[in-house]
Tab-separated table of C-alpha atoms and ligand atoms in Angstrom:
chain	number	residue	atom	x	y	z
A	1	MET	CA	37.654	28.833	-0.454
A	2	ASN	CA	35.812	31.552	-0.586
A	3	ASP	CA	32.870	30.638	3.398
A	4	ALA	CA	29.988	31.637	1.653
A	5	ASP	CA	30.827	29.050	-1.246
A	6	ALA	CA	32.678	26.560	1.162
A	7	PRO	CA	29.788	22.724	1.907
A	8	LEU	CA	29.544	22.448	5.578
A	9	TRP	CA	32.573	20.587	5.901
A	10	GLY	CA	34.756	22.911	3.908
A	11	GLY	CA	37.623	23.740	6.860
A	12	ARG	CA	39.684	20.520	5.953
A	13	PHE	CA	39.713	20.831	2.018
A	14	SER	CA	41.500	24.079	0.336
A	15	LYS	CA	39.327	23.331	-3.076
A	16	PRO	CA	35.277	23.323	-3.450
A	17	PRO	CA	34.025	20.482	-5.201
A	18	ALA	CA	33.888	19.519	-9.149
A	19	PRO	CA	31.176	20.654	-10.692
A	20	GLU	CA	30.510	16.993	-11.839
A	21	ALA	CA	30.704	15.972	-7.957
A	22	GLU	CA	28.288	17.866	-7.147
A	23	ALA	CA	25.781	17.383	-9.204
A	24	LEU	CA	26.056	14.056	-8.702
A	25	SER	CA	26.345	14.154	-4.944
A	26	ARG	CA	23.269	16.663	-4.735
A	27	SER	CA	19.866	15.288	-3.062
A	28	LEU	CA	18.411	18.434	-2.464
A	29	ALA	CA	15.943	18.241	-5.130
A	30	PHE	CA	14.011	15.492	-3.491
A	31	ASP	CA	15.011	15.326	-0.181
A	32	VAL	CA	13.589	19.316	0.515
A	33	ARG	CA	10.718	17.232	1.003
A	34	LEU	CA	11.966	16.522	4.193
A	35	ALA	CA	12.434	20.125	5.518
A	36	PRO	CA	9.763	20.294	8.264
A	37	GLN	CA	10.731	16.657	9.515
A	38	ASP	CA	14.334	18.681	9.356
A	39	VAL	CA	13.043	21.340	11.511
A	40	ALA	CA	11.294	18.832	13.674
A	41	ALA	CA	14.558	16.950	14.635
A	42	SER	CA	16.609	20.404	14.970
A	43	VAL	CA	14.559	21.660	17.358
A	44	ALA	CA	14.001	18.807	19.160
A	45	HIS	CA	17.699	18.956	19.080
A	46	VAL	CA	17.932	22.125	19.967
A	47	HIS	CA	16.172	21.072	23.323
A	48	GLY	CA	18.850	18.598	24.395
A	49	LEU	CA	21.530	20.820	23.825
A	50	GLU	CA	19.484	23.166	26.092
A	51	ASP	CA	19.191	20.293	29.000
A	52	ALA	CA	22.487	19.577	28.338
A	53	GLY	CA	23.445	22.957	29.482
A	54	LEU	CA	24.832	23.859	26.306
A	55	LEU	CA	22.260	26.972	24.931
A	56	THR	CA	20.863	29.197	27.049
A	57	ALA	CA	16.634	29.393	27.477
A	58	GLU	CA	17.172	32.235	25.176
A	59	GLU	CA	19.860	31.197	22.780
A	60	ALA	CA	17.360	27.744	22.574
A	61	ALA	CA	14.391	29.850	21.826
A	62	ALA	CA	16.408	32.276	19.473
A	63	LEU	CA	17.123	28.844	16.781
A	64	THR	CA	13.946	27.594	17.236
A	65	ARG	CA	11.969	30.464	16.176
A	66	ALA	CA	15.295	30.821	13.082
A	67	LEU	CA	14.024	27.006	12.552
A	68	HIS	CA	10.426	27.426	11.935
A	69	GLU	CA	11.273	30.695	10.237
A	70	VAL	CA	13.096	28.957	7.815
A	71	GLY	CA	11.298	25.583	7.712
A	72	GLU	CA	8.459	28.885	6.246
A	73	GLU	CA	10.124	30.422	3.910
A	74	ILE	CA	10.883	27.177	2.535
A	75	ALA	CA	7.085	25.857	2.616
A	76	ALA	CA	6.563	28.962	0.618
A	77	GLY	CA	8.510	29.085	-1.521
A	78	GLY	CA	10.879	31.831	-0.747
A	79	PHE	CA	14.000	30.404	0.487
A	80	SER	CA	16.728	31.084	-1.414
A	81	PHE	CA	18.823	27.926	-1.957
A	82	HIS	CA	22.136	28.098	-2.584
A	83	PRO	CA	24.537	25.940	-4.772
A	84	ALA	CA	26.453	24.560	-1.675
A	85	ASP	CA	23.334	23.195	-0.533
A	86	GLU	CA	23.901	19.941	-0.842
A	87	ASP	CA	21.331	18.729	0.617
A	88	VAL	CA	18.058	19.973	2.863
A	89	HIS	CA	19.493	19.468	6.165
A	90	SER	CA	22.911	21.362	5.126
A	91	ALA	CA	20.449	24.153	3.061
A	92	ILE	CA	18.191	24.538	6.924
A	93	GLU	CA	21.711	24.272	8.575
A	94	ARG	CA	22.709	27.317	6.474
A	95	GLY	CA	19.831	29.519	6.645
A	96	VAL	CA	19.715	29.206	10.757
A	97	THR	CA	23.137	30.614	10.479
A	98	GLU	CA	23.190	33.215	8.217
A	99	ARG	CA	20.203	34.504	10.682
A	100	LEU	CA	21.865	34.099	14.183
A	101	GLY	CA	26.015	33.695	13.295
A	102	ASP	CA	27.798	32.338	15.930
A	103	LEU	CA	24.625	31.110	17.316
A	104	GLY	CA	23.314	28.853	14.639
A	105	ALA	CA	27.385	27.800	13.929
A	106	LYS	CA	25.903	26.171	17.770
A	107	LEU	CA	23.153	23.868	16.087
A	108	HIS	CA	25.767	20.984	15.058
A	109	ALA	CA	26.974	20.394	18.336
A	110	GLY	CA	26.304	16.035	19.456
A	111	ARG	CA	24.668	15.279	15.900
A	112	SER	CA	25.432	14.442	12.557
A	113	ARG	CA	23.638	14.391	9.093
A	114	ASN	CA	23.841	10.558	9.617
A	115	ASP	CA	21.619	10.944	12.340
A	116	LEU	CA	19.460	13.693	11.188
A	117	VAL	CA	18.982	12.325	8.186
A	118	VAL	CA	17.421	8.491	9.015
A	119	THR	CA	15.200	10.726	12.019
A	120	ASP	CA	13.958	12.548	9.310
A	121	LEU	CA	13.379	10.312	7.177
A	122	ARG	CA	11.502	8.031	9.227
A	123	LEU	CA	9.564	10.553	10.340
A	124	TRP	CA	8.279	10.865	7.198
A	125	LEU	CA	7.641	7.627	6.584
A	126	LEU	CA	5.063	6.880	9.457
A	127	SER	CA	3.523	10.197	8.336
A	128	GLY	CA	3.124	8.460	5.205
A	129	GLY	CA	2.498	5.052	6.328
A	130	GLU	CA	-0.614	6.891	8.245
A	131	ARG	CA	-1.806	8.324	5.083
A	132	ILE	CA	-1.906	4.826	3.308
A	133	GLY	CA	-3.722	3.667	5.517
A	134	ALA	CA	-6.334	5.661	5.031
A	135	GLY	CA	-6.493	5.203	1.409
A	136	VAL	CA	-6.325	1.636	2.087
A	137	THR	CA	-9.688	2.375	4.687
A	138	ARG	CA	-11.576	4.311	2.294
A	139	LEU	CA	-11.261	1.572	-0.774
A	140	GLY	CA	-11.587	-1.333	1.720
A	141	ARG	CA	-15.269	0.702	3.056
A	142	ALA	CA	-15.804	0.889	-0.370
A	143	LEU	CA	-15.613	-2.633	-1.232
A	144	VAL	CA	-17.941	-3.718	1.785
A	145	ALA	CA	-20.659	-1.260	1.052
A	146	HIS	CA	-21.129	-2.834	-2.102
A	147	ALA	CA	-20.893	-6.121	-0.452
A	148	LEU	CA	-23.472	-5.970	1.913
A	149	GLU	CA	-25.786	-4.369	-1.294
A	150	HIS	CA	-24.290	-7.495	-2.966
A	151	ALA	CA	-24.830	-10.065	-0.039
A	152	GLU	CA	-27.553	-12.000	-2.176
A	153	THR	CA	-26.352	-10.914	-5.828
A	154	VAL	CA	-24.955	-15.044	-7.380
A	155	MET	CA	-22.122	-14.232	-10.064
A	156	PRO	CA	-20.387	-17.767	-11.615
A	157	GLY	CA	-17.198	-17.816	-9.584
A	158	THR	CA	-13.897	-19.372	-11.179
A	159	THR	CA	-10.690	-21.093	-11.081
A	160	HIS	CA	-8.247	-21.058	-13.801
A	161	GLY	CA	-10.284	-18.379	-15.207
A	162	ARG	CA	-13.182	-20.822	-15.929
A	163	LEU	CA	-16.678	-21.173	-14.940
A	164	ALA	CA	-16.644	-23.831	-11.710
A	165	GLN	CA	-19.296	-22.950	-9.115
A	166	PRO	CA	-21.933	-20.138	-8.391
A	167	VAL	CA	-20.725	-17.354	-5.345
A	168	THR	CA	-22.607	-14.556	-5.127
A	169	LEU	CA	-20.872	-11.011	-5.625
A	170	GLY	CA	-20.552	-9.829	-1.997
A	171	LEU	CA	-17.864	-12.871	-0.994
A	172	HIS	CA	-15.648	-11.824	-4.129
A	173	LEU	CA	-15.298	-8.146	-3.119
A	174	LEU	CA	-14.873	-8.861	0.442
A	175	ALA	CA	-12.381	-11.413	-0.538
A	176	HIS	CA	-10.138	-8.472	-2.247
A	177	ALA	CA	-11.079	-6.686	1.245
A	178	TRP	CA	-9.726	-9.173	3.198
A	179	ALA	CA	-6.391	-8.467	1.327
A	180	LEU	CA	-6.631	-4.996	2.569
A	181	ALA	CA	-7.817	-5.851	5.888
A	182	ARG	CA	-3.754	-7.506	5.624
A	183	ASP	CA	-2.398	-5.090	4.167
A	184	LEU	CA	-3.418	-2.678	6.997
A	185	ASP	CA	-2.294	-4.966	9.805
A	186	ARG	CA	1.166	-5.082	8.141
A	187	PHE	CA	1.366	-1.416	7.838
A	188	HIS	CA	0.074	-1.125	11.825
A	189	ALA	CA	2.970	-3.493	12.702
A	190	TRP	CA	5.303	-2.272	10.783
A	191	THR	CA	4.990	0.959	12.464
A	192	GLY	CA	5.512	-0.314	15.904
A	193	ARG	CA	8.926	-1.245	14.625
A	194	ALA	CA	9.846	2.227	12.684
A	195	SER	CA	9.165	4.317	15.843
A	196	VAL	CA	12.406	4.465	16.945
A	197	SER	CA	14.818	7.750	16.777
A	198	PRO	CA	17.860	7.977	16.014
A	199	LEU	CA	18.661	11.323	17.307
A	200	GLY	CA	21.458	11.523	19.676
A	201	ALA	CA	23.994	8.553	17.224
A	202	GLY	CA	26.038	11.050	16.004
A	203	ALA	CA	27.666	9.987	13.248
A	204	LEU	CA	28.003	6.403	14.516
A	205	ALA	CA	29.116	6.641	18.585
A	206	THR	CA	26.588	9.459	19.764
A	207	SER	CA	28.916	11.902	21.212
A	208	THR	CA	30.953	13.119	24.387
A	209	LEU	CA	28.403	15.643	24.927
A	210	PRO	CA	25.670	15.091	28.092
A	211	ILE	CA	22.402	14.645	25.611
A	212	ASP	CA	19.980	12.282	26.498
A	213	PRO	CA	18.189	10.851	23.051
A	214	GLY	CA	15.258	9.535	24.885
A	215	VAL	CA	13.706	13.328	24.990
A	216	ALA	CA	14.292	13.772	21.462
A	217	ALA	CA	12.753	10.829	20.722
A	218	SER	CA	9.722	11.358	22.965
A	219	ARG	CA	9.412	14.908	21.503
A	220	LEU	CA	8.623	14.001	18.139
A	221	GLY	CA	6.153	11.493	19.130
A	222	PHE	CA	8.559	8.525	18.617
A	223	ALA	CA	7.982	5.082	20.476
A	224	GLY	CA	11.584	5.032	21.533
A	225	ALA	CA	15.380	6.191	21.284
A	226	PHE	CA	17.860	4.026	19.385
A	227	ALA	CA	19.435	0.778	21.121
A	228	ASN	CA	22.407	0.655	19.312
A	229	SER	CA	24.328	4.123	17.574
A	230	ILE	CA	25.908	2.273	14.543
A	231	ASP	CA	22.557	0.429	14.214
A	232	ALA	CA	20.472	3.639	14.727
A	233	VAL	CA	23.019	5.396	11.817
A	234	SER	CA	23.122	2.132	9.130
A	235	ASP	CA	19.640	0.362	9.342
A	236	ARG	CA	17.345	0.985	6.526
A	237	ASP	CA	15.340	-1.900	7.196
A	238	PHE	CA	12.214	0.265	7.977
A	239	ALA	CA	12.192	1.604	4.672
A	240	GLN	CA	12.842	-2.190	3.382
A	241	GLU	CA	9.329	-3.455	5.644
A	242	PHE	CA	8.141	-0.326	4.372
A	243	LEU	CA	8.837	-1.181	0.317
A	244	ALA	CA	7.671	-4.723	0.806
A	245	ASN	CA	4.819	-4.263	2.776
A	246	ALA	CA	3.980	-1.269	-0.425
A	247	ALA	CA	4.672	-3.507	-3.455
A	248	ILE	CA	2.407	-6.449	-1.884
A	249	LEU	CA	0.060	-3.999	-1.348
A	250	GLY	CA	0.376	-3.001	-5.008
A	251	THR	CA	-0.172	-6.306	-6.136
A	252	HIS	CA	-3.737	-6.291	-4.180
A	253	LEU	CA	-4.507	-3.427	-6.143
A	254	SER	CA	-3.687	-4.764	-9.500
A	255	ARG	CA	-5.548	-7.949	-9.208
A	256	LEU	CA	-8.366	-6.043	-8.019
A	257	ALA	CA	-8.308	-3.693	-10.633
A	258	ALA	CA	-7.854	-6.911	-13.437
A	259	ASP	CA	-10.924	-7.695	-11.407
A	260	LEU	CA	-12.703	-3.890	-12.955
A	261	ILE	CA	-11.444	-4.700	-16.175
A	262	ARG	CA	-12.774	-7.944	-16.423
A	263	TRP	CA	-15.553	-7.748	-15.304
A	264	SER	CA	-16.598	-4.245	-17.386
A	265	ASP	CA	-15.775	-5.832	-20.616
A	266	GLU	CA	-18.275	-5.606	-23.795
A	267	SER	CA	-18.348	-9.649	-23.266
A	268	LEU	CA	-19.541	-9.737	-19.713
A	269	ALA	CA	-21.136	-5.785	-18.721
A	270	TRP	CA	-21.332	-7.254	-15.337
A	271	LEU	CA	-20.238	-3.719	-14.315
A	272	ARG	CA	-20.256	-0.192	-15.371
A	273	LEU	CA	-18.031	1.758	-14.963
A	274	ASP	CA	-18.595	5.782	-13.709
A	275	GLU	CA	-17.885	7.877	-16.623
A	276	ALA	CA	-15.614	10.084	-13.932
A	277	TYR	CA	-13.373	6.979	-13.509
A	278	ALA	CA	-13.094	6.135	-17.647
A	279	THR	CA	-11.926	7.920	-20.392
A	280	GLY	CA	-12.816	8.046	-23.966
A	281	SER	CA	-11.036	7.333	-27.303
A	282	SER	CA	-9.249	10.123	-29.333
A	283	MET	CA	-10.497	7.569	-32.110
A	284	MET	CA	-13.093	5.728	-31.821
A	285	PRO	CA	-16.876	7.545	-30.248
A	286	GLN	CA	-17.906	4.790	-28.272
A	287	LYS	CA	-15.167	3.905	-25.752
A	288	ARG	CA	-15.097	3.963	-22.257
A	289	ASN	CA	-12.004	2.598	-21.226
A	290	PRO	CA	-10.837	1.613	-17.736
A	291	ASP	CA	-7.581	3.667	-17.517
A	292	VAL	CA	-7.931	4.156	-14.015
A	293	ALA	CA	-8.126	0.774	-13.142
A	294	GLU	CA	-5.183	-0.027	-16.036
A	295	LEU	CA	-2.479	2.110	-14.172
A	296	ALA	CA	-3.861	0.947	-11.021
A	297	ARG	CA	-2.817	-2.589	-12.442
A	298	ALA	CA	0.710	-1.298	-13.730
A	299	LYS	CA	1.694	0.152	-10.801
A	300	ALA	CA	2.616	-2.987	-8.814
A	301	GLY	CA	5.363	-3.566	-10.859
A	302	ARG	CA	6.910	0.270	-10.130
A	303	LEU	CA	6.529	-0.658	-6.305
A	304	ALA	CA	8.089	-3.859	-7.071
A	305	GLY	CA	11.203	-2.123	-8.426
A	306	HIS	CA	11.150	0.202	-5.390
A	307	PHE	CA	11.700	-2.996	-3.545
A	308	THR	CA	14.347	-4.426	-4.897
A	309	ALA	CA	16.094	-1.236	-5.854
A	310	LEU	CA	16.965	-0.786	-2.172
A	311	CYS	CA	17.487	-4.327	-1.329
A	312	SER	CA	20.003	-3.727	-3.781
A	313	VAL	CA	21.706	-0.927	-2.605
A	314	LEU	CA	21.535	-2.563	1.480
A	315	ALA	CA	22.452	-5.689	0.312
A	316	GLY	CA	26.553	-6.178	1.351
A	317	LEU	CA	26.913	-2.943	2.466
A	318	PRO	CA	29.311	-2.743	5.511
A	319	LEU	CA	27.386	-1.127	8.431
A	320	GLY	CA	28.086	2.556	9.253
A	321	TYR	CA	26.968	5.658	7.439
A	322	HIS	CA	27.868	5.015	3.236
A	323	ARG	CA	26.497	7.596	0.846
A	324	ASP	CA	25.073	4.863	-0.926
A	325	LEU	CA	21.957	5.461	1.567
A	326	GLN	CA	21.153	8.422	0.202
A	327	GLU	CA	19.526	6.161	-2.465
A	328	ASP	CA	17.153	5.016	0.069
A	329	LYS	CA	14.859	8.110	-0.569
A	330	GLU	CA	13.066	8.353	-3.702
A	331	PRO	CA	11.821	5.140	-3.710
A	332	LEU	CA	10.167	5.219	-0.612
A	333	PHE	CA	8.831	9.369	-1.535
A	334	ASP	CA	7.591	7.564	-5.144
A	335	ALA	CA	6.158	4.374	-3.525
A	336	VAL	CA	4.248	6.555	-0.885
A	337	ASP	CA	3.206	9.192	-3.472
A	338	THR	CA	1.820	6.106	-6.133
A	339	LEU	CA	0.149	4.513	-3.250
A	340	GLU	CA	-1.567	7.981	-2.436
A	341	VAL	CA	-2.699	8.851	-5.921
A	342	VAL	CA	-4.019	4.997	-6.947
A	343	LEU	CA	-5.547	4.478	-3.784
A	344	ALA	CA	-7.337	7.223	-3.917
A	345	ALA	CA	-8.276	7.176	-7.849
A	346	LEU	CA	-9.266	3.328	-7.172
A	347	ALA	CA	-11.589	4.165	-4.412
A	348	GLY	CA	-13.284	6.631	-6.535
A	349	CYS	CA	-13.549	3.764	-8.759
A	350	VAL	CA	-15.001	1.261	-7.061
A	351	ALA	CA	-17.379	3.317	-4.943
A	352	THR	CA	-18.816	5.142	-8.199
A	353	ALA	CA	-19.411	1.521	-10.098
A	354	GLU	CA	-22.931	0.196	-10.777
A	355	PHE	CA	-23.382	-3.886	-10.576
A	356	ASP	CA	-25.989	-5.616	-13.007
A	357	ALA	CA	-27.104	-7.894	-10.905
A	358	GLU	CA	-28.779	-9.180	-13.680
A	359	SER	CA	-26.381	-10.084	-15.939
A	360	MET	CA	-24.524	-11.660	-13.309
A	361	ARG	CA	-27.073	-13.800	-12.582
A	362	ARG	CA	-27.827	-14.831	-16.393
A	363	ALA	CA	-23.916	-16.089	-16.362
A	364	THR	CA	-24.986	-18.531	-13.044
A	365	ALA	CA	-27.017	-20.657	-16.156
A	366	PRO	CA	-24.280	-23.322	-17.666
A	367	ASP	CA	-25.514	-26.375	-16.015
A	368	GLY	CA	-21.698	-27.388	-15.750
A	369	LEU	CA	-21.739	-25.231	-12.823
A	370	TYR	CA	-23.655	-27.194	-10.869
A	371	ALA	CA	-22.083	-30.465	-11.213
A	372	THR	CA	-20.590	-30.223	-8.248
A	373	ASP	CA	-23.815	-29.817	-5.896
A	374	LEU	CA	-25.038	-32.577	-7.779
A	375	ALA	CA	-22.287	-34.654	-6.923
A	376	GLU	CA	-22.089	-33.488	-3.139
A	377	ALA	CA	-25.931	-34.868	-3.333
A	378	LEU	CA	-24.836	-38.403	-4.231
A	379	VAL	CA	-22.460	-38.418	-1.198
A	380	THR	CA	-24.875	-36.977	1.102
A	381	SER	CA	-27.015	-40.010	0.512
A	382	GLY	CA	-24.004	-42.342	0.784
A	383	VAL	CA	-22.283	-42.345	-2.796
A	384	PRO	CA	-18.446	-42.083	-2.112
A	385	PHE	CA	-16.852	-38.803	-3.723
A	386	ARG	CA	-14.672	-40.703	-6.219
A	387	GLU	CA	-18.005	-42.727	-7.641
A	388	ALA	CA	-20.066	-39.163	-7.550
A	389	HIS	CA	-17.662	-37.490	-9.542
A	390	ARG	CA	-17.260	-40.103	-12.124
A	391	ARG	CA	-21.147	-40.752	-12.603
A	392	VAL	CA	-21.703	-37.093	-13.118
A	393	GLY	CA	-19.313	-36.323	-14.592
A	394	GLU	CA	-20.474	-39.592	-17.430
A	395	LEU	CA	-23.722	-37.687	-16.992
A	396	LEU	CA	-22.683	-34.479	-18.677
A	397	LYS	CA	-20.094	-36.058	-21.354
A	398	ARG	CA	-23.173	-38.482	-22.202
A	399	LEU	CA	-26.110	-34.850	-22.242
A	400	ASP	CA	-23.070	-33.386	-23.813
A	401	ALA	CA	-23.012	-36.060	-26.726
A	402	GLN	CA	-27.034	-35.738	-26.990
A	403	GLY	CA	-26.514	-32.400	-27.441
A	404	ARG	CA	-28.615	-31.532	-24.179
A	405	SER	CA	-28.448	-30.071	-21.118
A	406	LEU	CA	-28.860	-31.172	-17.253
A	407	ARG	CA	-32.103	-28.775	-17.383
A	408	GLU	CA	-33.724	-31.029	-20.129
A	409	LEU	CA	-33.085	-34.400	-17.513
A	410	SER	CA	-36.908	-35.756	-16.498
A	411	ASP	CA	-37.932	-36.464	-13.656
A	412	ALA	CA	-37.097	-40.407	-14.391
A	413	GLU	CA	-34.010	-39.670	-15.456
A	414	TRP	CA	-33.210	-37.718	-12.783
A	415	GLN	CA	-34.390	-40.548	-10.282
A	416	ALA	CA	-32.360	-42.962	-12.792
A	417	GLU	CA	-28.975	-40.961	-11.979
A	418	GLY	CA	-30.230	-41.191	-8.276
A	419	LEU	CA	-30.641	-37.578	-7.679
A	420	PRO	CA	-34.804	-37.538	-7.338
A	421	GLN	CA	-34.282	-33.235	-5.534
A	422	GLY	CA	-33.251	-33.275	-9.647
A	423	GLY	CA	-33.398	-30.059	-11.355
A	424	SER	CA	-33.928	-27.597	-8.241
A	425	LEU	CA	-30.597	-28.557	-7.825
A	426	LEU	CA	-29.407	-25.944	-10.898
A	427	ASP	CA	-30.756	-22.981	-9.234
A	428	ALA	CA	-27.453	-20.081	-8.236
A	429	ASP	CA	-29.708	-19.021	-5.241
A	430	ARG	CA	-29.691	-22.399	-3.778
A	431	ALA	CA	-26.075	-22.887	-4.403
A	432	VAL	CA	-24.705	-20.553	-2.404
A	433	ARG	CA	-27.313	-20.720	0.624
A	434	ALA	CA	-26.510	-24.058	0.848
A	435	ARG	CA	-22.596	-23.559	1.527
A	436	ALA	CA	-23.510	-22.015	4.413
A	437	THR	CA	-20.384	-22.666	5.786
A	438	HIS	CA	-18.371	-19.380	7.954
A	439	GLY	CA	-16.121	-17.697	5.253
A	440	GLY	CA	-18.172	-19.348	2.763
A	441	PRO	CA	-20.633	-17.835	-0.500
A	442	SER	CA	-23.674	-17.237	1.212
A	443	PRO	CA	-25.471	-14.070	2.107
A	444	GLU	CA	-24.947	-14.766	5.995
A	445	SER	CA	-21.642	-15.345	5.416
A	446	VAL	CA	-21.444	-12.127	3.273
A	447	ARG	CA	-23.328	-10.311	6.238
A	448	ALA	CA	-20.892	-11.513	9.038
A	449	GLN	CA	-17.856	-10.678	6.997
A	450	ALA	CA	-18.993	-7.627	6.451
A	451	GLY	CA	-19.254	-6.536	10.250
A	452	ALA	CA	-15.909	-7.745	10.591
A	453	LEU	CA	-14.310	-6.002	8.228
A	454	GLU	CA	-16.194	-3.009	9.516
A	455	ARG	CA	-14.505	-3.288	12.929
A	456	ILE	CA	-11.257	-3.630	11.354
A	457	PHE	CA	-11.827	-0.510	8.476
A	458	ASP	CA	-13.200	1.534	11.841
A	459	THR	CA	-9.920	0.856	14.255
A	460	GLY	CA	-7.496	0.865	11.362
A	461	ALA	CA	-5.621	-1.595	12.987
A	462	GLY	CA	-5.951	-4.675	10.547
A	463	SER	CA	-7.352	-7.681	13.007
A	464	PRO	CA	-10.740	-7.916	14.131
B	501	LIG	N1	21.927	13.598	1.880
B	501	LIG	C1	22.324	12.978	2.747
B	501	LIG	C2	21.967	11.312	3.014
B	501	LIG	O1	20.881	11.444	2.360
B	501	LIG	C3	22.981	13.426	3.504
B	501	LIG	C4	23.866	12.353	4.560
B	501	LIG	C5	25.227	13.001	4.391
B	501	LIG	N2	26.106	12.744	5.174
B	501	LIG	C6	27.216	12.488	5.435
B	501	LIG	N3	28.206	11.766	6.202
B	501	LIG	N4	28.448	12.841	4.117
B	501	LIG	O2	22.303	10.305	2.770
């Protein structure tokens, strides 16, 4: 076999791989984005070899320089990939070896692609997690800003999508922000577990060379090195956990998007989407469609799919490296890409949205929204809640039959119902202020929640 066509493992083989086998095997098209991490991990490994006395300082410096040059060439699009480059890791090693000859051939001592691949992937994902955290924070802040502006804006709260009790817009917006705060917390906790360097585990059993994995770990900014070399090359739960967090975040973004879509439709018109975050129709000139929110709503399915895909790859896979593990990358890359673009678009969509406080207030007119308040007023004067519930229900039934509303009751009729405060209860501002409990819809509670969330989004840690 011609040396130039030989794969890295060619020594034992007398034929090159069949083109179809190579086509299935090649991961370069997607793992080329690990090039910066592969250069960093390789440089850390070179230092380990130098510390072990296996490379002179000059050799280490030449290898480091060549690695950076290859990395820069790949970044600039000037690197010429070879058909035999199975993945980015083999391409970079080949590039270094072509530059340095025998010295380049020393690079792979004491390491395997099995530990290298997963080291690169952890590094990539840790920075992906940071970008997602920044996107979540930006969206969270946009929600908090609107919530503070609308701490006193009343609107009908719903259960089962039907009118329930008055709330403040601030309370509802912050419900979405609290979900995002938990997402931040999940990614933060994940970082602690994922920050483990597998480099030095080798193919599965470390190596006979005196290389300290702790040195590469700290050079690469990991919190520590692996505790078990088989676990180091086999473990992908850091990737599963990341995708689980991404899928949960995806559902949160989807539910927020669903509210934006509903509130901005013509039947409610509680919210006007900025033109920069809406789209028109090619046929109907009047349209202002919520495509950004619709796509954000739909991406949850794709993100959940990535989690499911990786779980299926891993289930039943014995320990040790298997080529199956190459399938871990695309779901992760796509999850990060998807979330970055959705978070940015949704943050802009929320930040520029204009709420119509007056139309929300008008929607608090239906008297059914105050039925619970009437029952609770009866409870305050000593009526057991079940009886109070029944009495208010009967009153509503009677009025319904008469085609009247609670607002038409006379003082005497209110008196007869045991509710002398009467019509004053049918007021959304009073209703939300009366719910003064911590965590509820009152303007004070909304402001206190917003303050706690601002602290979370300022520290990025996800808990107060
Ligand atoms: N591209 C491969 C991956 O992503 C590299 C590892 C190949 N290792 C091996 N022993 N065949 O997993």
